[in-house]
PDB file of C-alpha atoms in Angstrom:
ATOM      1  CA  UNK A  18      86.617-181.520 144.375  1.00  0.00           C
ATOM      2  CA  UNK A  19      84.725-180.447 140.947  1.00  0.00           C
ATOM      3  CA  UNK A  20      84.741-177.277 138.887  1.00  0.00           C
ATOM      4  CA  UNK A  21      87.943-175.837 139.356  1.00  0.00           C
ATOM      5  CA  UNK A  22      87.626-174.200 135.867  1.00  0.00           C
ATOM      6  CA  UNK A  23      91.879-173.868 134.877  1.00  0.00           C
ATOM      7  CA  UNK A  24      91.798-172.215 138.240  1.00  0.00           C
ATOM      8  CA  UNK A  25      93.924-174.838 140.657  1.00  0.00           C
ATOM      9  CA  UNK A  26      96.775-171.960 140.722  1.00  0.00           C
ATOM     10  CA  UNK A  27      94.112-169.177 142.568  1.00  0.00           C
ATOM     11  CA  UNK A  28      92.586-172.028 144.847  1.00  0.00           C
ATOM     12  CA  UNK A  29      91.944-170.168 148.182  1.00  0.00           C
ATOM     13  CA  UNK A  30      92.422-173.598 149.975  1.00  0.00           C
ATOM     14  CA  UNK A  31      95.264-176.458 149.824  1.00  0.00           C
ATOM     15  CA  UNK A  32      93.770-179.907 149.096  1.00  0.00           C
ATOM     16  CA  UNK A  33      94.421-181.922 151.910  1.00  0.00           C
ATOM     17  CA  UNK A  34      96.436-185.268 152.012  1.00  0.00           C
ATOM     18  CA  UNK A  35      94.607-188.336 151.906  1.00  0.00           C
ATOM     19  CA  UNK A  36      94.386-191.716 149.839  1.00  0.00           C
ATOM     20  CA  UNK A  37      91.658-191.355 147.501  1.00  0.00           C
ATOM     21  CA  UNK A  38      91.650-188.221 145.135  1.00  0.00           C
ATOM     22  CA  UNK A  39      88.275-187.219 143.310  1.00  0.00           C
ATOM     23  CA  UNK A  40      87.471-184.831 140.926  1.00  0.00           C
ATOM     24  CA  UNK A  41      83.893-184.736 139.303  1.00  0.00           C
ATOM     25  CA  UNK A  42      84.336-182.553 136.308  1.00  0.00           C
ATOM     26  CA  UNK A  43      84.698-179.027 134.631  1.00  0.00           C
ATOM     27  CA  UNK A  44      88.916-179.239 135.702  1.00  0.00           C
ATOM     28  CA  UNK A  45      88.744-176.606 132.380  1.00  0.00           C
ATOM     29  CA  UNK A  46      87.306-173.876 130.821  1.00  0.00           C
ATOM     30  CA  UNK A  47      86.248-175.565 127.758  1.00  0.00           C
ATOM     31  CA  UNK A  48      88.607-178.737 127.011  1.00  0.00           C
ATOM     32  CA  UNK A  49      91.378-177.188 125.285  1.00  0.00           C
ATOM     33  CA  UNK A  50      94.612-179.208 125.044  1.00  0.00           C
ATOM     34  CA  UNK A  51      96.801-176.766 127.157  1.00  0.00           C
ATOM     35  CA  UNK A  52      93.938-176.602 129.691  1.00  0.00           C
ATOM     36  CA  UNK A  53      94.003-180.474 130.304  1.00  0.00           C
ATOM     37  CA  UNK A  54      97.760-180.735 130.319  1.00  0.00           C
ATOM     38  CA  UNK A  55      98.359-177.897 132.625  1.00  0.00           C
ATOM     39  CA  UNK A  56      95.612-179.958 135.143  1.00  0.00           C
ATOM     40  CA  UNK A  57      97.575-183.005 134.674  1.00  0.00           C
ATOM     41  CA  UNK A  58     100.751-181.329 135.391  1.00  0.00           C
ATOM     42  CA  UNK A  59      99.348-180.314 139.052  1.00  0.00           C
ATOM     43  CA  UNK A  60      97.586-183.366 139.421  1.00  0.00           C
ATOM     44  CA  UNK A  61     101.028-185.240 139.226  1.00  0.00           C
ATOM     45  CA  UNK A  62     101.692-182.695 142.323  1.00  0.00           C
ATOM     46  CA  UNK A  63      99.370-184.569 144.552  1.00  0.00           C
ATOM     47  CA  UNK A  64     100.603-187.088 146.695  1.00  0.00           C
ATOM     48  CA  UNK A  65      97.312-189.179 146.435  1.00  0.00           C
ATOM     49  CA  UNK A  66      97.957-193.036 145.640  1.00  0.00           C
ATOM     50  CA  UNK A  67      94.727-192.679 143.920  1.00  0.00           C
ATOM     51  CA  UNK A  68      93.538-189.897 142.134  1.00  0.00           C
ATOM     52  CA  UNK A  69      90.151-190.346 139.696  1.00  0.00           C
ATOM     53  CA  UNK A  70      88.705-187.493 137.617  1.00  0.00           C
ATOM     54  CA  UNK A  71      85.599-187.927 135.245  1.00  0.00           C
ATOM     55  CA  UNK A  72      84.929-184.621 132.729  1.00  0.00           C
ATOM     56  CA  UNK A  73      81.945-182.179 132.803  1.00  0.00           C
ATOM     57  CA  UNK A  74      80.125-180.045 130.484  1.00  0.00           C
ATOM     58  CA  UNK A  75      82.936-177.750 130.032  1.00  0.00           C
ATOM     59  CA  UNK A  76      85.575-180.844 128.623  1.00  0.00           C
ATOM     60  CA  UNK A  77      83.844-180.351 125.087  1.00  0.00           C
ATOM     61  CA  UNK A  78      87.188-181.871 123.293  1.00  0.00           C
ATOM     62  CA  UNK A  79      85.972-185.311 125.296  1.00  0.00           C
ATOM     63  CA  UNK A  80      82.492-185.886 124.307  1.00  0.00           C
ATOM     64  CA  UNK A  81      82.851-187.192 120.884  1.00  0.00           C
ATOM     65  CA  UNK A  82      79.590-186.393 119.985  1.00  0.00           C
ATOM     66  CA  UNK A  83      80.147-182.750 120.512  1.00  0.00           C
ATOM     67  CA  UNK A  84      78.978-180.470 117.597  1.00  0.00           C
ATOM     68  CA  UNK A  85      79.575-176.628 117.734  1.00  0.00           C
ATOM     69  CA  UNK A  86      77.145-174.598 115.915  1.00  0.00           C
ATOM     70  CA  UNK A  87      78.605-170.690 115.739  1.00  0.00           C
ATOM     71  CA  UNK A  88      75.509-168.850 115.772  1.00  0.00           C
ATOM     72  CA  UNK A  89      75.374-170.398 119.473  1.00  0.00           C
ATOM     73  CA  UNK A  90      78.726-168.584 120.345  1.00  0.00           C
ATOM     74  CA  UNK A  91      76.658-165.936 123.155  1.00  0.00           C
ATOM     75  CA  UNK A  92      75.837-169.468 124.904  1.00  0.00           C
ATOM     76  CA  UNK A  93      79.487-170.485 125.252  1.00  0.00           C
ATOM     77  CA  UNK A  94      81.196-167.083 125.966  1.00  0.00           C
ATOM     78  CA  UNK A  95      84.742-168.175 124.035  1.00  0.00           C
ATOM     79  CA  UNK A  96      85.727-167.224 120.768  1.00  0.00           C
ATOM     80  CA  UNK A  97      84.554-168.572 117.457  1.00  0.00           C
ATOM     81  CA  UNK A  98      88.222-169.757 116.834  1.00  0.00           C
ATOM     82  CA  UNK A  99      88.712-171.148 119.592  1.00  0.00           C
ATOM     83  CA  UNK A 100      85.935-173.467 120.018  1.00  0.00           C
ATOM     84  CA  UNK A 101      86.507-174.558 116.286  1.00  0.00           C
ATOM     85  CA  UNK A 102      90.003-175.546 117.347  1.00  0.00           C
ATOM     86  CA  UNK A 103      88.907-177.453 120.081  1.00  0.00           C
ATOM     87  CA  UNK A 104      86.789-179.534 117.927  1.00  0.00           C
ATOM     88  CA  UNK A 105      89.390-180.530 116.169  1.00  0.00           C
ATOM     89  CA  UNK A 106      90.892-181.575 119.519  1.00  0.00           C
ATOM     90  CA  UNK A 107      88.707-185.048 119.783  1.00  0.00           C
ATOM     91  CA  UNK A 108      91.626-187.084 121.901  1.00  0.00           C
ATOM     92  CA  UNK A 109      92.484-184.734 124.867  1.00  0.00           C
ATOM     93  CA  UNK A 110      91.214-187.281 127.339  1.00  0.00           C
ATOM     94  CA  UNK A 111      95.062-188.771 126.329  1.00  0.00           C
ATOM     95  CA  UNK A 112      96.769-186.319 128.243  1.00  0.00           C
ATOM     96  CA  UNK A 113      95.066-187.097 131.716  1.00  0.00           C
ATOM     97  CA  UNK A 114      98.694-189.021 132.790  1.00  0.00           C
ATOM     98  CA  UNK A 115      98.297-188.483 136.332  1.00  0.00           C
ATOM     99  CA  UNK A 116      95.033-189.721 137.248  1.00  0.00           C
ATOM    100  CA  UNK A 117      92.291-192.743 136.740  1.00  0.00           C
ATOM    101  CA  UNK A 118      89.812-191.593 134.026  1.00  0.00           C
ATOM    102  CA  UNK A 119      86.585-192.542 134.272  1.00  0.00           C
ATOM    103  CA  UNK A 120      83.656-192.333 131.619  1.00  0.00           C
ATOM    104  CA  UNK A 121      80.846-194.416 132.158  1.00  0.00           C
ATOM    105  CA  UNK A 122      83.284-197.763 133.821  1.00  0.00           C
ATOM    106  CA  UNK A 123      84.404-198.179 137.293  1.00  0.00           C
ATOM    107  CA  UNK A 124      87.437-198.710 139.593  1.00  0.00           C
ATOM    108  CA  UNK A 125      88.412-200.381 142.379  1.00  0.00           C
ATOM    109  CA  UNK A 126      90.244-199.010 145.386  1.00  0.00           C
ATOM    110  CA  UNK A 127      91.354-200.761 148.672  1.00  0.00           C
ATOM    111  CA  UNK A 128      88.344-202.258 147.934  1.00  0.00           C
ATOM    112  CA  UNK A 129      85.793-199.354 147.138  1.00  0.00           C
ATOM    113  CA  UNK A 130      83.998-199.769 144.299  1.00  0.00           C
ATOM    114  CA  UNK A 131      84.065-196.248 142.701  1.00  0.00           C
ATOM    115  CA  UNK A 132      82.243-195.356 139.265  1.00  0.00           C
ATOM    116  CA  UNK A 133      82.537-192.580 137.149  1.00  0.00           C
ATOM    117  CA  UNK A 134      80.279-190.532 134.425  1.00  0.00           C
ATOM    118  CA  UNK A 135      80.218-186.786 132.950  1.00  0.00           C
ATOM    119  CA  UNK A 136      76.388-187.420 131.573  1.00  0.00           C
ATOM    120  CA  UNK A 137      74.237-184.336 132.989  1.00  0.00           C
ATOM    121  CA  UNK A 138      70.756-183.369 131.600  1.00  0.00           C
ATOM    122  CA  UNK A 139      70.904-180.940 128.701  1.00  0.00           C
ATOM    123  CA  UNK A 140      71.368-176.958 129.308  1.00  0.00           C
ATOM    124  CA  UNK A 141      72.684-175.025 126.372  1.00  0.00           C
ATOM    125  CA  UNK A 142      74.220-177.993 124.529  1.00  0.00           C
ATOM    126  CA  UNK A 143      77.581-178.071 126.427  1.00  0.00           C
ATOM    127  CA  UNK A 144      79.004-181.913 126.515  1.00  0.00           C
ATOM    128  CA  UNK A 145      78.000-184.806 127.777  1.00  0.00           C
ATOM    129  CA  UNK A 146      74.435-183.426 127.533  1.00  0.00           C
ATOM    130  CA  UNK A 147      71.703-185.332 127.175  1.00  0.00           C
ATOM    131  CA  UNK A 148      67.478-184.908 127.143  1.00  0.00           C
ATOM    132  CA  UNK A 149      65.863-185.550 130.233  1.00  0.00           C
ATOM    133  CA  UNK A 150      64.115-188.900 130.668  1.00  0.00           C
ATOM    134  CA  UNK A 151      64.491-192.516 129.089  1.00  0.00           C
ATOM    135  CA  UNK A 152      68.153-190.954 127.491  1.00  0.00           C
ATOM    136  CA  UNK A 153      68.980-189.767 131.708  1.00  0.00           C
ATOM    137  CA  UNK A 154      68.015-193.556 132.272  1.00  0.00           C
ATOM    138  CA  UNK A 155      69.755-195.280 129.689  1.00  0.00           C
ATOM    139  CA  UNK A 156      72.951-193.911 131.312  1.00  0.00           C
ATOM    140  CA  UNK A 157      72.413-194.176 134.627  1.00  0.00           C
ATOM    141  CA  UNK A 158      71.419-197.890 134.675  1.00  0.00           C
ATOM    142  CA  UNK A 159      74.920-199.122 133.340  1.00  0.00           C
ATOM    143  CA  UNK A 160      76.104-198.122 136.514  1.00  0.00           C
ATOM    144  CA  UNK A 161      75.902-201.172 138.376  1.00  0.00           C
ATOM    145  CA  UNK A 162      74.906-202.478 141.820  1.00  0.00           C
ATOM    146  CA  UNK A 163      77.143-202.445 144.688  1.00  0.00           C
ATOM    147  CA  UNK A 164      78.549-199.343 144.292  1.00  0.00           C
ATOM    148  CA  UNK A 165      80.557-197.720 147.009  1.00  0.00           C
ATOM    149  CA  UNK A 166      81.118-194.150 145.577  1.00  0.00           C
ATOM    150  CA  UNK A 167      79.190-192.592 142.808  1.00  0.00           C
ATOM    151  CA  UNK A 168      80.679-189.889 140.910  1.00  0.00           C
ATOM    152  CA  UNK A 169      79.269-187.888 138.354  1.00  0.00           C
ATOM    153  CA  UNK A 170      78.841-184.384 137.344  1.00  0.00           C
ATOM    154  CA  UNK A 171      75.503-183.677 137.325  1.00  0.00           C
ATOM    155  CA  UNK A 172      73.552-183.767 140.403  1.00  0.00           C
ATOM    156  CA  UNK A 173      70.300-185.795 141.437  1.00  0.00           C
ATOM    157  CA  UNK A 174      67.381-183.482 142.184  1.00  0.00           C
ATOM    158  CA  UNK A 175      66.804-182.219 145.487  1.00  0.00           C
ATOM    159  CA  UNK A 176      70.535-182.590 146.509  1.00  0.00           C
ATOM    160  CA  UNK A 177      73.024-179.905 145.481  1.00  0.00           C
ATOM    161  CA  UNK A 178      71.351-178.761 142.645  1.00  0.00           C
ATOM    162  CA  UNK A 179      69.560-175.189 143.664  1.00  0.00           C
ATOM    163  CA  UNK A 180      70.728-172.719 141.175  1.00  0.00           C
ATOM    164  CA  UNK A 181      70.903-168.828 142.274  1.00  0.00           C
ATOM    165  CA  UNK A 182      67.796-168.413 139.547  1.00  0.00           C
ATOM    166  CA  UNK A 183      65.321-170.490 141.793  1.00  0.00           C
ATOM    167  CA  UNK A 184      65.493-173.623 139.468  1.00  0.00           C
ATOM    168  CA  UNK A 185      66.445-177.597 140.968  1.00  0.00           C
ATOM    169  CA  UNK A 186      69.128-178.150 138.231  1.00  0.00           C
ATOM    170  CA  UNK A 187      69.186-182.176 139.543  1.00  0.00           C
ATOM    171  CA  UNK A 188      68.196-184.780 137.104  1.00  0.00           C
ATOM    172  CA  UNK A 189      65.152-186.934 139.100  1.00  0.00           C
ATOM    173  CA  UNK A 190      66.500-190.018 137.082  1.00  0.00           C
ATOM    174  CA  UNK A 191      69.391-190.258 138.828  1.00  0.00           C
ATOM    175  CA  UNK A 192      68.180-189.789 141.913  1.00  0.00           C
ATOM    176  CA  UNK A 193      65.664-192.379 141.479  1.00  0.00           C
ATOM    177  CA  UNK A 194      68.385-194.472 140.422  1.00  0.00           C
ATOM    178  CA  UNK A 195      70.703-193.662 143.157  1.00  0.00           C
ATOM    179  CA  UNK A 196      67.806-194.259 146.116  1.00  0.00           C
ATOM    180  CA  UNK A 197      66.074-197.415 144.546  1.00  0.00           C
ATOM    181  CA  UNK A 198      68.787-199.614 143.204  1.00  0.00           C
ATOM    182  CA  UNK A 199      72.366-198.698 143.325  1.00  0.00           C
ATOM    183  CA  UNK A 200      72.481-197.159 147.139  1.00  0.00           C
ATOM    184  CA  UNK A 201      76.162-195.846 147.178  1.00  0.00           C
ATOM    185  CA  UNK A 202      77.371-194.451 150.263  1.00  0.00           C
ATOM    186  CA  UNK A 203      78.467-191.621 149.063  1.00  0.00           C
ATOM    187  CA  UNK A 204      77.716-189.747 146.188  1.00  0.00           C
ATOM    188  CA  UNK A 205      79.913-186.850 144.981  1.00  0.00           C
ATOM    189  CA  UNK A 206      79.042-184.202 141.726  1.00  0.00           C
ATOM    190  CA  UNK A 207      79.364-180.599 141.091  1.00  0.00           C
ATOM    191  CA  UNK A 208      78.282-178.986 138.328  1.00  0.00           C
ATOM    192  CA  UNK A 209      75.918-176.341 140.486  1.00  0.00           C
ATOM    193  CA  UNK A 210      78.423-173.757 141.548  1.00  0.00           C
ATOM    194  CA  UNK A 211      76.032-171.747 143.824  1.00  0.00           C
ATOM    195  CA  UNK A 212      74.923-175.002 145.952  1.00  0.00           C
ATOM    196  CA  UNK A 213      78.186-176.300 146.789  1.00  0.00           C
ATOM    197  CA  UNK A 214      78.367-178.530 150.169  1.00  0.00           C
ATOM    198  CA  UNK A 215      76.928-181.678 151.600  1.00  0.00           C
ATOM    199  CA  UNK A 216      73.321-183.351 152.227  1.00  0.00           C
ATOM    200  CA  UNK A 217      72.089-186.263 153.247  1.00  0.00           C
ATOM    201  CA  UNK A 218      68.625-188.674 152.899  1.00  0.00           C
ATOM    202  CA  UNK A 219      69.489-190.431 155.701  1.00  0.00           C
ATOM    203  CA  UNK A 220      71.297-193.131 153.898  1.00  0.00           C
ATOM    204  CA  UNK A 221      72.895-191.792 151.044  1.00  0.00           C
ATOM    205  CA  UNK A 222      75.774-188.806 151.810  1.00  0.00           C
ATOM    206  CA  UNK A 223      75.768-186.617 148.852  1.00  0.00           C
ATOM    207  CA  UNK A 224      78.700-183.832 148.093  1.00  0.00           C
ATOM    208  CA  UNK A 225      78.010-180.919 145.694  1.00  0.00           C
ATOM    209  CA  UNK A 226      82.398-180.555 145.415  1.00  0.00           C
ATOM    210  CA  UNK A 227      81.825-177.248 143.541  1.00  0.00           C
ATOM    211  CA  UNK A 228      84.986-175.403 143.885  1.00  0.00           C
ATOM    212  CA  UNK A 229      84.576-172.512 141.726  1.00  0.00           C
ATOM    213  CA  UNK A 230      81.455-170.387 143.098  1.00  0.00           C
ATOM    214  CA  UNK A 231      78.822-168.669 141.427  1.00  0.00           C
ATOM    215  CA  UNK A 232      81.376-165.766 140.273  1.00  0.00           C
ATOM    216  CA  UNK A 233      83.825-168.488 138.976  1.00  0.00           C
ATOM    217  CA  UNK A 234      85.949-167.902 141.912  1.00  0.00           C
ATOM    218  CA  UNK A 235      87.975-171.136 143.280  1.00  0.00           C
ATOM    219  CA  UNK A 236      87.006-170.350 147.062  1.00  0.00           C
ATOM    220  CA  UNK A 237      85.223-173.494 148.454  1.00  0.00           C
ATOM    221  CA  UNK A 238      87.259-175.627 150.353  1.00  0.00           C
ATOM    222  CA  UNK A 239      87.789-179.133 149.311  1.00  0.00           C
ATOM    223  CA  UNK A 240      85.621-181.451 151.233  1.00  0.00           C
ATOM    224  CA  UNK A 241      86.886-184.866 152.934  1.00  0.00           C
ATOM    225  CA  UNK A 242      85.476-187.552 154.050  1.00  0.00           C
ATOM    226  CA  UNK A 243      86.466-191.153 155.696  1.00  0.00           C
ATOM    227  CA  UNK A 244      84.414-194.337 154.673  1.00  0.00           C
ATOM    228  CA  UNK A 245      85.298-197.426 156.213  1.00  0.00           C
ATOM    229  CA  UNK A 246      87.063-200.228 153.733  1.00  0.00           C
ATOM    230  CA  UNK A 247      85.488-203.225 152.860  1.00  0.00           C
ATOM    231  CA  UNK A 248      85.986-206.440 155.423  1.00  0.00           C
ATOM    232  CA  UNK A 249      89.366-208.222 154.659  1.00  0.00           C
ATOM    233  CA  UNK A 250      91.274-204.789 152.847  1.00  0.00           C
ATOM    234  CA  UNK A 251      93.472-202.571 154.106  1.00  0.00           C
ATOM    235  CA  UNK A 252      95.615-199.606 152.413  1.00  0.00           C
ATOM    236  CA  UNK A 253      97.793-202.302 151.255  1.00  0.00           C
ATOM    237  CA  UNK A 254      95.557-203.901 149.283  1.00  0.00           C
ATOM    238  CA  UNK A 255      95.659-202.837 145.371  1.00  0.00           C
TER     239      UNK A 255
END
């Protein structure tokens, strides 16, 4: 799943038993503390023995770096006060209880290697932006080799990433980085509302998890998959 925007309560589809849980950002509106405890609240519902979230654009209070400039408040949509408070918010990450955080680091389950980050190509200076380019590069090649699931917010282009205006939203570093050198088998982001649902290269399975849609409306189904464990694990392994 991805995007679900404070909006697990109208969900127009259960999410589905299984072992791995994955969220790949945008669980809030904009970060605020209530927001992230009420997710971790019905994350603690799930009966998932693992459950991993990374953030998005919209978890301002988690990128550090975050600045909020109020003569940009028609690009954010919230109001002035409210933003402000959330910058004074910096340690909301703290509340995620329920779940496996990841941020740029990895985990491993029954012996998946899974690794998480929020990084996406900048677009109106939301978090965990960055410029397109060497900066895209710099983050994607700490994610190392030998990676069994990638998750991050942003798309790669070409996969996921066709917003409603026309434009491929995908950052090309990523998928250069995802093709050439890491090779996961499954790659899952969101970010894109409007081109929610799965592609493939051949090789690499990729999963837009959007669950919000275009209209911010939590409609899309949450999408499962199986992948086959690594050679001497089983669900009993750690």
């Amino acid at each position: 799943m991805s995007d679900t925007h404070s909006k697990t309560h109208l969900m127009k589809h259960e999410v589905p038993f299984g072992d791995i849980f994955i969220h790949a950002g945008d669980f809030t509106k904009c970060g605020e503390m209530e927001e992230v405890k009420q997710f971790n609240e019905w994350l603690g519902l799930l009966p998932h023995a693992y459950k991993i979230v990374i953030a998005g654009n919209h978890e301002l209070s988690f990128d550090p770096k975050f600045t909020y400039d109020g003569n940009e408040i028609s690009s954010f949509g919230y109001e002035n006060d409210l933003i402000s408070n959330i910058m004074e918010q910096k340690d909301n990450k703290k509340y995620l209880t329920n779940c496996i955080y990841l941020e740029d680091s990895m985990i491993e389950c029954y012996g998946l290697k899974i690794y998480g980050s929020p990084w996406q190509p900048v677009y109106g200076g939301w978090a965990f932006n960055i410029p397109r380019g060497q900066p895209c590069l710099d983050k994607w090649n700490q994610i190392p080799d030998g990676i069994d699931i990638l998750v991050t917010h942003s798309p790669p282009l070409g996969h996921g990433d066709h917003c409603y205006s026309g434009v491929r939203a995908g950052c090309v570093e990523l998928l250069s980085t995802v093709q050439n050198r890491v090779k996961p088998k499954y790659h899952i982001f969101g970010h894109v509302h409007e081109d929610y649902g799965i592609t493939t290269d051949g090789q690499i399975v990729y999963i837009n998890a959007s669950t919000c849609n275009l209209q911010y409306l939590p409609n899309n189904q949450p999408i499962i998959f199986d992948i086959p464990l690594p050679k001497g694990f089983t669900k009993t392994s750690p």
